[in-house]
Amino acid sequence: MDPISLMPPPEAIPVSWVWLQIFLIATTFLHFLAMNIMLGSGFIALAGPPAGVDTEQNSLSRDLVRTLPYSLAFTINFGVAPLLFLQTLYGQFFYTSTVLMAAFWLTIVVLLIISYYLVYLYNFQFERCGHQTLLLGLPIAMFLLISFFFTNNISIMQDPASWLGYFSCRGGWMLNLSDSALLPRYLHFILSAIAVGGLSLAVFSDRDQGLTQETRKKRITYGCNWFTYSTIINFGVGFWFLSALQNNIIITPDPAGKAFFIMIIASVAFCALSVIYAQSYRIYKATLWTLATIMMMTVAREIARNSYLQDYINISELPVNPVYGPFIIFSTALLFAIWLIWWMMKKVCSEMEGKS
């Protein structure tokens, strides 16, 4: 059976695809940033600091755990917008892949609710539980499982030929485990999260006025080491991921192939700079280059997605049924929401510094 015959026709989009693509990249970048801080911080809190990092036992894990409810909320809310833009541009692919793995996809809602409660419960019960506990290990395991389901959904979405697997796996239990890029893509995201979690620990520690100079220095060193070692390992996983991509994505002379190549080279260069700055404890320059790396990788991800689907769709040729009113309202609301979130983050940081 030809998988193209299974392809639903594309829906008309309300504005030019360029606007939707820009918003998809921008909101995905914000979601990745929040998700990396949340998952990375949780992982580091679960691992626990070695002796000597803190003047008070468990205080580092305590501070990290205190941020989890906030970073989890930001991750979930920042994840809504890119999903909407993804559905608008690639609806016939995303809806199909979601239906094919519906049982796992619906499980994400349950896992998120349970993990949300566990994170709050652990935050309230930290003094009783300590830093290494099942109460924190469970939500971290759930986050990893949710990430795996997301990775599978994107893998199925980008590979319509895999949809034929439905006939051997009905009932919404399909995963694309035969995709050679699935595992390196998943590990690449997880290691990135741990690295960003370490760097965020260094930045938050530097801004925490409640810490002693000695503790602040030790925490910055500890966070930068998490960032550096995770990033170095991720270089190897990243090249594994690149080698597992379809050849027509990374070896193409067309503008998309060249743009993908430039994004990857820029990402590697920016990432190397961030490691150099992190090891010299110039954390804000390391953060700047890390943000640039995440943006480059986000753009490269979109180019790769379009290359994967180029035999099925060209989003620049999607039919447009102009409806600018909702788009203007959405853009205005988005700008207001970004300002509101920035204001809330400042309030939360001030409150947390006051408690520490």
mmCIF file of C-alpha atoms in Angstrom:
data_model
loop_
_atom_site.group_PDB
_atom_site.id
_atom_site.type_symbol
_atom_site.label_atom_id
_atom_site.label_comp_id
_atom_site.label_asym_id
_atom_site.label_seq_id
_atom_site.Cartn_x
_atom_site.Cartn_y
_atom_site.Cartn_z
ATOM 1 C CA MET A 1 0.000 0.000 0.000
ATOM 2 C CA ASP A 2 1.231 3.469 -0.875
ATOM 3 C CA PRO A 3 1.289 5.588 2.341
ATOM 4 C CA ILE A 4 0.532 8.672 0.245
ATOM 5 C CA SER A 5 -2.927 7.218 -0.374
ATOM 6 C CA LEU A 6 -3.513 7.411 3.414
ATOM 7 C CA MET A 7 -2.668 11.116 3.541
ATOM 8 C CA PRO A 8 -5.559 13.404 4.492
ATOM 9 C CA PRO A 9 -5.754 16.607 2.409
ATOM 10 C CA PRO A 10 -4.239 19.718 4.104
ATOM 11 C CA GLU A 11 -6.507 22.289 5.698
ATOM 12 C CA ALA A 12 -6.348 25.946 4.649
ATOM 13 C CA ILE A 13 -4.300 28.123 7.013
ATOM 14 C CA PRO A 14 -5.493 31.573 8.186
ATOM 15 C CA VAL A 15 -2.254 33.507 7.482
ATOM 16 C CA SER A 16 0.939 33.017 5.545
ATOM 17 C CA TRP A 17 2.880 29.909 6.554
ATOM 18 C CA VAL A 18 5.892 32.133 7.310
ATOM 19 C CA TRP A 19 4.158 33.653 10.350
ATOM 20 C CA LEU A 20 3.102 30.249 11.619
ATOM 21 C CA GLN A 21 6.599 28.858 11.132
ATOM 22 C CA ILE A 22 8.165 31.785 13.010
ATOM 23 C CA PHE A 23 5.741 31.359 15.916
ATOM 24 C CA LEU A 24 6.313 27.603 15.911
ATOM 25 C CA ILE A 25 10.078 28.065 16.223
ATOM 26 C CA ALA A 26 9.805 30.836 18.844
ATOM 27 C CA THR A 27 7.345 28.995 21.093
ATOM 28 C CA THR A 28 9.185 25.681 20.703
ATOM 29 C CA PHE A 29 12.363 27.448 21.828
ATOM 30 C CA LEU A 30 10.592 28.706 24.972
ATOM 31 C CA HIS A 31 9.143 25.257 25.661
ATOM 32 C CA PHE A 32 12.542 23.587 25.252
ATOM 33 C CA LEU A 33 14.112 26.108 27.606
ATOM 34 C CA ALA A 34 11.528 25.565 30.358
ATOM 35 C CA MET A 35 11.533 21.788 29.871
ATOM 36 C CA ASN A 36 15.323 21.597 30.047
ATOM 37 C CA ILE A 37 15.453 23.620 33.269
ATOM 38 C CA MET A 38 12.662 21.526 34.828
ATOM 39 C CA LEU A 39 13.960 18.082 33.878
ATOM 40 C CA GLY A 40 17.620 18.949 34.400
ATOM 41 C CA SER A 41 17.020 20.499 37.815
ATOM 42 C CA GLY A 42 14.937 17.532 38.891
ATOM 43 C CA PHE A 43 17.607 15.096 37.771
ATOM 44 C CA ILE A 44 20.370 16.996 39.610
ATOM 45 C CA ALA A 45 18.207 17.226 42.738
ATOM 46 C CA LEU A 46 17.607 13.479 42.588
ATOM 47 C CA ALA A 47 21.321 12.766 42.130
ATOM 48 C CA GLY A 48 22.036 14.902 45.190
ATOM 49 C CA PRO A 49 25.147 17.013 45.785
ATOM 50 C CA PRO A 50 28.419 15.387 46.846
ATOM 51 C CA ALA A 51 29.815 16.180 50.260
ATOM 52 C CA GLY A 52 31.233 19.674 50.563
ATOM 53 C CA VAL A 53 29.050 21.384 47.970
ATOM 54 C CA ASP A 54 26.789 22.860 50.613
ATOM 55 C CA THR A 55 27.363 24.184 54.075
ATOM 56 C CA GLU A 56 24.040 22.675 55.091
ATOM 57 C CA GLN A 57 23.197 19.125 54.141
ATOM 58 C CA ASN A 58 20.540 18.814 51.426
ATOM 59 C CA SER A 59 20.114 22.575 51.051
ATOM 60 C CA LEU A 60 21.011 22.475 47.334
ATOM 61 C CA SER A 61 18.489 19.732 46.623
ATOM 62 C CA ARG A 62 15.983 21.642 48.733
ATOM 63 C CA ASP A 63 16.405 24.775 46.633
ATOM 64 C CA LEU A 64 16.197 22.826 43.371
ATOM 65 C CA VAL A 65 13.053 20.994 44.449
ATOM 66 C CA ARG A 66 11.471 24.303 45.403
ATOM 67 C CA THR A 67 11.741 25.442 41.764
ATOM 68 C CA LEU A 68 10.168 22.309 40.253
ATOM 69 C CA PRO A 69 6.473 23.262 40.609
ATOM 70 C CA TYR A 70 7.180 26.563 38.846
ATOM 71 C CA SER A 71 9.345 25.142 36.062
ATOM 72 C CA LEU A 72 6.847 22.309 35.500
ATOM 73 C CA ALA A 73 4.011 24.822 35.151
ATOM 74 C CA PHE A 74 6.051 26.879 32.683
ATOM 75 C CA THR A 75 6.941 23.740 30.708
ATOM 76 C CA ILE A 76 3.316 22.669 30.343
ATOM 77 C CA ASN A 77 2.006 26.125 29.457
ATOM 78 C CA PHE A 78 4.843 26.865 27.042
ATOM 79 C CA GLY A 79 4.131 23.510 25.406
ATOM 80 C CA VAL A 80 0.581 24.414 24.382
ATOM 81 C CA ALA A 81 1.439 27.096 21.816
ATOM 82 C CA PRO A 82 3.948 25.064 19.745
ATOM 83 C CA LEU A 83 1.488 22.163 19.672
ATOM 84 C CA LEU A 84 -1.161 24.504 18.232
ATOM 85 C CA PHE A 85 1.178 25.814 15.535
ATOM 86 C CA LEU A 86 2.380 22.294 14.781
ATOM 87 C CA GLN A 87 -1.219 21.162 14.310
ATOM 88 C CA THR A 88 -1.951 24.146 12.062
ATOM 89 C CA LEU A 89 0.986 23.532 9.720
ATOM 90 C CA TYR A 90 1.192 19.741 9.863
ATOM 91 C CA GLY A 91 -2.247 18.769 11.116
ATOM 92 C CA GLN A 92 -2.772 15.818 8.795
ATOM 93 C CA PHE A 93 0.537 14.315 9.976
ATOM 94 C CA PHE A 94 0.382 15.160 13.679
ATOM 95 C CA TYR A 95 -3.234 14.080 14.184
ATOM 96 C CA THR A 96 -2.572 10.806 12.373
ATOM 97 C CA SER A 97 0.537 9.977 14.400
ATOM 98 C CA THR A 98 -1.280 10.887 17.610
ATOM 99 C CA VAL A 99 -4.174 8.566 16.773
ATOM 100 C CA LEU A 100 -1.804 5.729 15.887
ATOM 101 C CA MET A 101 -0.224 5.944 19.360
ATOM 102 C CA ALA A 102 -3.351 7.253 21.113
ATOM 103 C CA ALA A 103 -3.068 4.915 24.107
ATOM 104 C CA PHE A 104 0.399 6.225 24.956
ATOM 105 C CA TRP A 105 -0.518 9.823 24.087
ATOM 106 C CA LEU A 106 -3.521 9.866 26.421
ATOM 107 C CA THR A 107 -1.343 8.364 29.130
ATOM 108 C CA ILE A 108 0.699 11.569 29.055
ATOM 109 C CA VAL A 109 -2.208 13.477 30.624
ATOM 110 C CA VAL A 110 -2.419 10.990 33.493
ATOM 111 C CA LEU A 111 1.350 10.989 34.000
ATOM 112 C CA LEU A 112 1.469 14.779 34.038
ATOM 113 C CA ILE A 113 -1.285 15.067 36.642
ATOM 114 C CA ILE A 114 0.306 12.459 38.907
ATOM 115 C CA SER A 115 3.794 13.937 38.534
ATOM 116 C CA TYR A 116 2.418 17.415 39.259
ATOM 117 C CA TYR A 117 0.924 16.200 42.559
ATOM 118 C CA LEU A 118 4.083 14.278 43.450
ATOM 119 C CA VAL A 119 6.313 17.311 42.833
ATOM 120 C CA TYR A 120 4.131 19.482 45.071
ATOM 121 C CA LEU A 121 3.915 16.750 47.713
ATOM 122 C CA TYR A 122 7.664 16.261 47.683
ATOM 123 C CA ASN A 123 8.206 19.997 47.926
ATOM 124 C CA PHE A 124 6.079 20.085 51.085
ATOM 125 C CA GLN A 125 7.601 16.911 52.538
ATOM 126 C CA PHE A 126 11.261 17.481 51.647
ATOM 127 C CA GLU A 127 12.510 17.831 55.219
ATOM 128 C CA ARG A 128 10.996 14.457 56.038
ATOM 129 C CA CYS A 129 12.049 12.656 52.848
ATOM 130 C CA GLY A 130 15.547 13.987 52.099
ATOM 131 C CA HIS A 131 16.931 14.486 48.616
ATOM 132 C CA GLN A 132 17.088 10.911 47.335
ATOM 133 C CA THR A 133 13.617 9.507 47.533
ATOM 134 C CA LEU A 134 11.048 7.621 45.555
ATOM 135 C CA LEU A 135 8.783 10.651 45.840
ATOM 136 C CA LEU A 136 11.124 12.569 43.529
ATOM 137 C CA GLY A 137 12.301 9.573 41.505
ATOM 138 C CA LEU A 138 8.759 8.761 40.386
ATOM 139 C CA PRO A 139 7.963 12.121 38.752
ATOM 140 C CA ILE A 140 11.413 12.200 37.130
ATOM 141 C CA ALA A 141 10.743 8.734 35.692
ATOM 142 C CA MET A 142 7.354 9.974 34.468
ATOM 143 C CA PHE A 143 8.952 12.989 32.800
ATOM 144 C CA LEU A 144 11.380 10.676 31.020
ATOM 145 C CA LEU A 145 8.499 8.473 29.891
ATOM 146 C CA ILE A 146 6.528 11.491 28.643
ATOM 147 C CA SER A 147 9.604 12.648 26.689
ATOM 148 C CA PHE A 148 9.864 9.196 25.136
ATOM 149 C CA PHE A 149 6.218 9.298 24.033
ATOM 150 C CA PHE A 150 6.680 12.786 22.555
ATOM 151 C CA THR A 151 9.767 11.623 20.667
ATOM 152 C CA ASN A 152 7.828 8.663 19.303
ATOM 153 C CA ASN A 153 4.940 10.832 18.180
ATOM 154 C CA ILE A 154 7.254 13.153 16.245
ATOM 155 C CA SER A 155 9.045 10.137 14.780
ATOM 156 C CA ILE A 156 5.782 8.617 13.520
ATOM 157 C CA MET A 157 4.571 11.986 12.278
ATOM 158 C CA GLN A 158 7.697 12.538 10.178
ATOM 159 C CA ASP A 159 7.664 9.045 8.727
ATOM 160 C CA PRO A 160 4.319 8.394 6.985
ATOM 161 C CA ALA A 161 5.685 5.103 5.658
ATOM 162 C CA SER A 162 5.619 3.848 9.247
ATOM 163 C CA TRP A 163 1.845 4.390 9.376
ATOM 164 C CA LEU A 164 1.417 1.030 7.707
ATOM 165 C CA GLY A 165 2.472 -0.399 11.060
ATOM 166 C CA TYR A 166 -1.091 0.251 12.166
ATOM 167 C CA PHE A 167 -2.196 -2.941 10.421
ATOM 168 C CA SER A 168 0.046 -4.999 12.698
ATOM 169 C CA CYS A 169 -0.505 -2.891 15.826
ATOM 170 C CA ARG A 170 -4.066 -1.670 16.109
ATOM 171 C CA GLY A 171 -5.696 -0.029 19.095
ATOM 172 C CA GLY A 172 -3.382 2.980 19.478
ATOM 173 C CA TRP A 173 -0.391 1.081 20.860
ATOM 174 C CA MET A 174 1.985 1.831 18.004
ATOM 175 C CA LEU A 175 5.540 3.065 18.621
ATOM 176 C CA ASN A 176 8.144 3.709 15.943
ATOM 177 C CA LEU A 177 10.905 1.635 17.546
ATOM 178 C CA SER A 178 12.330 0.705 14.132
ATOM 179 C CA ASP A 179 13.358 4.333 13.544
ATOM 180 C CA SER A 180 17.153 4.338 13.854
ATOM 181 C CA ALA A 181 17.067 8.018 14.883
ATOM 182 C CA LEU A 182 14.584 7.473 17.724
ATOM 183 C CA LEU A 183 16.997 6.543 20.526
ATOM 184 C CA PRO A 184 19.752 9.102 19.738
ATOM 185 C CA ARG A 185 17.105 11.823 19.333
ATOM 186 C CA TYR A 186 15.662 10.942 22.751
ATOM 187 C CA LEU A 187 19.053 10.772 24.482
ATOM 188 C CA HIS A 188 20.083 14.039 22.820
ATOM 189 C CA PHE A 189 17.104 15.805 24.402
ATOM 190 C CA ILE A 190 17.657 14.253 27.838
ATOM 191 C CA LEU A 191 21.358 15.127 27.964
ATOM 192 C CA SER A 192 20.561 18.656 26.785
ATOM 193 C CA ALA A 193 18.101 18.985 29.651
ATOM 194 C CA ILE A 194 20.681 17.870 32.212
ATOM 195 C CA ALA A 195 23.231 20.319 30.787
ATOM 196 C CA VAL A 196 20.812 23.257 30.848
ATOM 197 C CA GLY A 197 19.662 22.235 34.330
ATOM 198 C CA GLY A 198 23.278 22.453 35.520
ATOM 199 C CA LEU A 199 23.799 25.846 33.927
ATOM 200 C CA SER A 200 20.546 27.182 35.364
ATOM 201 C CA LEU A 201 21.717 26.020 38.801
ATOM 202 C CA ALA A 202 24.877 28.087 38.356
ATOM 203 C CA VAL A 203 22.919 31.175 37.261
ATOM 204 C CA PHE A 204 20.300 30.925 40.014
ATOM 205 C CA SER A 205 23.030 30.386 42.617
ATOM 206 C CA ASP A 206 24.896 33.453 41.404
ATOM 207 C CA ARG A 207 21.756 35.555 41.805
ATOM 208 C CA ASP A 208 20.781 34.096 45.185
ATOM 209 C CA GLN A 209 21.726 36.776 47.689
ATOM 210 C CA GLY A 210 20.907 34.460 50.598
ATOM 211 C CA LEU A 211 23.908 32.227 49.952
ATOM 212 C CA THR A 212 27.297 32.682 51.498
ATOM 213 C CA GLN A 213 30.137 33.491 49.128
ATOM 214 C CA GLU A 214 31.644 30.037 49.682
ATOM 215 C CA THR A 215 28.398 28.174 49.038
ATOM 216 C CA ARG A 216 27.643 30.267 45.969
ATOM 217 C CA LYS A 217 31.058 29.500 44.497
ATOM 218 C CA LYS A 218 30.694 25.772 45.153
ATOM 219 C CA ARG A 219 27.235 25.658 43.605
ATOM 220 C CA ILE A 220 28.372 27.551 40.511
ATOM 221 C CA THR A 221 31.255 25.107 40.097
ATOM 222 C CA TYR A 222 28.911 22.162 40.641
ATOM 223 C CA GLY A 223 26.353 23.436 38.108
ATOM 224 C CA CYS A 224 29.015 24.259 35.513
ATOM 225 C CA ASN A 225 30.462 20.763 35.866
ATOM 226 C CA TRP A 226 27.039 19.197 35.234
ATOM 227 C CA PHE A 227 26.699 21.417 32.177
ATOM 228 C CA THR A 228 30.161 20.651 30.816
ATOM 229 C CA TYR A 229 30.175 16.884 31.257
ATOM 230 C CA SER A 230 26.623 16.452 29.937
ATOM 231 C CA THR A 231 27.409 18.632 26.919
ATOM 232 C CA ILE A 232 30.612 16.773 26.096
ATOM 233 C CA ILE A 233 28.763 13.443 26.196
ATOM 234 C CA ASN A 234 26.016 15.018 24.122
ATOM 235 C CA PHE A 235 28.492 15.898 21.368
ATOM 236 C CA GLY A 236 28.933 12.179 20.766
ATOM 237 C CA VAL A 237 25.194 11.479 20.969
ATOM 238 C CA GLY A 238 24.516 14.419 18.643
ATOM 239 C CA PHE A 239 26.793 13.033 15.943
ATOM 240 C CA TRP A 240 25.134 9.634 16.430
ATOM 241 C CA PHE A 241 21.779 11.373 15.926
ATOM 242 C CA LEU A 242 23.034 13.123 12.774
ATOM 243 C CA SER A 243 24.321 9.864 11.316
ATOM 244 C CA ALA A 244 20.936 8.234 11.959
ATOM 245 C CA LEU A 245 18.980 10.872 10.046
ATOM 246 C CA GLN A 246 17.875 10.111 6.533
ATOM 247 C CA ASN A 247 20.667 10.840 4.051
ATOM 248 C CA ASN A 248 18.524 13.162 1.965
ATOM 249 C CA ILE A 249 18.400 15.576 4.924
ATOM 250 C CA ILE A 250 22.064 16.115 5.622
ATOM 251 C CA ILE A 251 23.441 15.516 2.110
ATOM 252 C CA THR A 252 21.411 17.828 -0.068
ATOM 253 C CA PRO A 253 22.699 20.667 -2.228
ATOM 254 C CA ASP A 254 19.393 22.551 -2.114
ATOM 255 C CA PRO A 255 18.910 25.657 0.092
ATOM 256 C CA ALA A 256 17.223 23.635 2.849
ATOM 257 C CA GLY A 257 20.144 21.223 3.038
ATOM 258 C CA LYS A 258 22.638 24.081 3.129
ATOM 259 C CA ALA A 259 20.611 25.875 5.818
ATOM 260 C CA PHE A 260 20.484 22.694 7.898
ATOM 261 C CA PHE A 261 24.245 22.280 7.569
ATOM 262 C CA ILE A 262 24.845 25.899 8.620
ATOM 263 C CA MET A 263 22.550 25.509 11.652
ATOM 264 C CA ILE A 264 24.396 22.377 12.776
ATOM 265 C CA ILE A 265 27.855 23.931 12.340
ATOM 266 C CA ALA A 266 26.708 27.056 14.201
ATOM 267 C CA SER A 267 25.224 24.911 16.983
ATOM 268 C CA VAL A 268 28.465 23.001 17.458
ATOM 269 C CA ALA A 269 30.501 26.222 17.488
ATOM 270 C CA PHE A 270 28.146 27.983 19.924
ATOM 271 C CA CYS A 271 28.025 24.918 22.159
ATOM 272 C CA ALA A 272 31.828 24.716 22.269
ATOM 273 C CA LEU A 273 31.971 28.384 23.267
ATOM 274 C CA SER A 274 29.424 27.811 26.029
ATOM 275 C CA VAL A 275 31.522 24.951 27.444
ATOM 276 C CA ILE A 276 34.668 27.093 27.378
ATOM 277 C CA TYR A 277 32.902 29.912 29.221
ATOM 278 C CA ALA A 278 31.298 27.490 31.686
ATOM 279 C CA GLN A 279 34.653 26.005 32.600
ATOM 280 C CA SER A 280 36.010 29.487 33.268
ATOM 281 C CA TYR A 281 32.817 30.170 35.317
ATOM 282 C CA ARG A 282 31.720 33.069 33.117
ATOM 283 C CA ILE A 283 28.203 31.783 33.431
ATOM 284 C CA TYR A 284 26.288 34.587 31.718
ATOM 285 C CA LYS A 285 28.346 34.321 28.555
ATOM 286 C CA ALA A 286 27.926 30.545 28.755
ATOM 287 C CA THR A 287 24.164 31.086 29.092
ATOM 288 C CA LEU A 288 24.072 33.443 26.104
ATOM 289 C CA TRP A 289 25.808 30.930 23.838
ATOM 290 C CA THR A 290 23.681 28.100 25.192
ATOM 291 C CA LEU A 291 20.507 30.019 24.309
ATOM 292 C CA ALA A 292 21.927 30.628 20.828
ATOM 293 C CA THR A 293 22.662 26.893 20.533
ATOM 294 C CA ILE A 294 19.102 25.948 21.512
ATOM 295 C CA MET A 295 17.727 28.404 18.940
ATOM 296 C CA MET A 296 19.988 27.008 16.189
ATOM 297 C CA MET A 297 18.966 23.452 17.067
ATOM 298 C CA THR A 298 15.298 24.436 17.080
ATOM 299 C CA VAL A 299 15.606 25.909 13.577
ATOM 300 C CA ALA A 300 17.576 22.870 12.387
ATOM 301 C CA ARG A 301 14.830 20.655 13.791
ATOM 302 C CA GLU A 302 12.213 22.462 11.692
ATOM 303 C CA ILE A 303 14.354 22.205 8.557
ATOM 304 C CA ALA A 304 14.824 18.489 9.171
ATOM 305 C CA ARG A 305 11.062 18.019 9.659
ATOM 306 C CA ASN A 306 10.324 19.743 6.346
ATOM 307 C CA SER A 307 12.961 17.606 4.632
ATOM 308 C CA TYR A 308 11.475 14.431 6.105
ATOM 309 C CA LEU A 309 8.031 15.399 4.762
ATOM 310 C CA GLN A 310 9.086 16.964 1.462
ATOM 311 C CA ASP A 311 7.664 14.028 -0.543
ATOM 312 C CA TYR A 312 4.251 14.608 1.046
ATOM 313 C CA ILE A 313 3.846 18.327 1.663
ATOM 314 C CA ASN A 314 5.338 21.718 0.916
ATOM 315 C CA ILE A 315 4.095 24.054 3.622
ATOM 316 C CA SER A 316 4.870 27.102 1.461
ATOM 317 C CA GLU A 317 2.134 25.853 -0.893
ATOM 318 C CA LEU A 318 -0.554 25.344 1.747
ATOM 319 C CA PRO A 319 -3.860 27.004 0.787
ATOM 320 C CA VAL A 320 -4.447 30.279 2.642
ATOM 321 C CA ASN A 321 -7.894 31.461 3.707
ATOM 322 C CA PRO A 322 -7.023 34.888 5.159
ATOM 323 C CA VAL A 323 -8.494 35.508 8.616
ATOM 324 C CA TYR A 324 -6.274 38.137 10.228
ATOM 325 C CA GLY A 325 -8.502 39.122 13.164
ATOM 326 C CA PRO A 326 -7.798 36.055 15.355
ATOM 327 C CA PHE A 327 -4.132 36.210 14.380
ATOM 328 C CA ILE A 328 -3.812 39.815 15.566
ATOM 329 C CA ILE A 329 -5.673 39.007 18.787
ATOM 330 C CA PHE A 330 -3.433 36.000 19.371
ATOM 331 C CA SER A 331 -0.259 38.001 18.725
ATOM 332 C CA THR A 332 -1.374 40.715 21.136
ATOM 333 C CA ALA A 333 -2.299 38.156 23.783
ATOM 334 C CA LEU A 334 1.028 36.397 23.293
ATOM 335 C CA LEU A 335 3.007 39.590 23.839
ATOM 336 C CA PHE A 336 0.960 40.349 26.952
ATOM 337 C CA ALA A 337 1.469 36.784 28.204
ATOM 338 C CA ILE A 338 5.244 37.034 27.689
ATOM 339 C CA TRP A 339 5.331 40.270 29.688
ATOM 340 C CA LEU A 340 3.109 38.707 32.380
ATOM 341 C CA ILE A 341 5.319 35.627 32.633
ATOM 342 C CA TRP A 342 8.412 37.812 32.897
ATOM 343 C CA TRP A 343 6.762 39.784 35.693
ATOM 344 C CA MET A 344 5.749 36.567 37.503
ATOM 345 C CA MET A 345 9.270 35.156 37.198
ATOM 346 C CA LYS A 346 10.705 38.287 38.755
ATOM 347 C CA LYS A 347 8.226 38.027 41.635
ATOM 348 C CA VAL A 348 8.952 34.324 42.140
ATOM 349 C CA CYS A 349 12.725 34.856 42.072
ATOM 350 C CA SER A 350 12.439 37.690 44.582
ATOM 351 C CA GLU A 351 10.290 35.547 46.860
ATOM 352 C CA MET A 352 12.632 32.557 46.620
ATOM 353 C CA GLU A 353 15.678 34.696 47.324
ATOM 354 C CA GLY A 354 13.865 36.033 50.367
ATOM 355 C CA LYS A 355 13.207 32.510 51.664
ATOM 356 C CA SER A 356 16.733 31.266 51.137
#
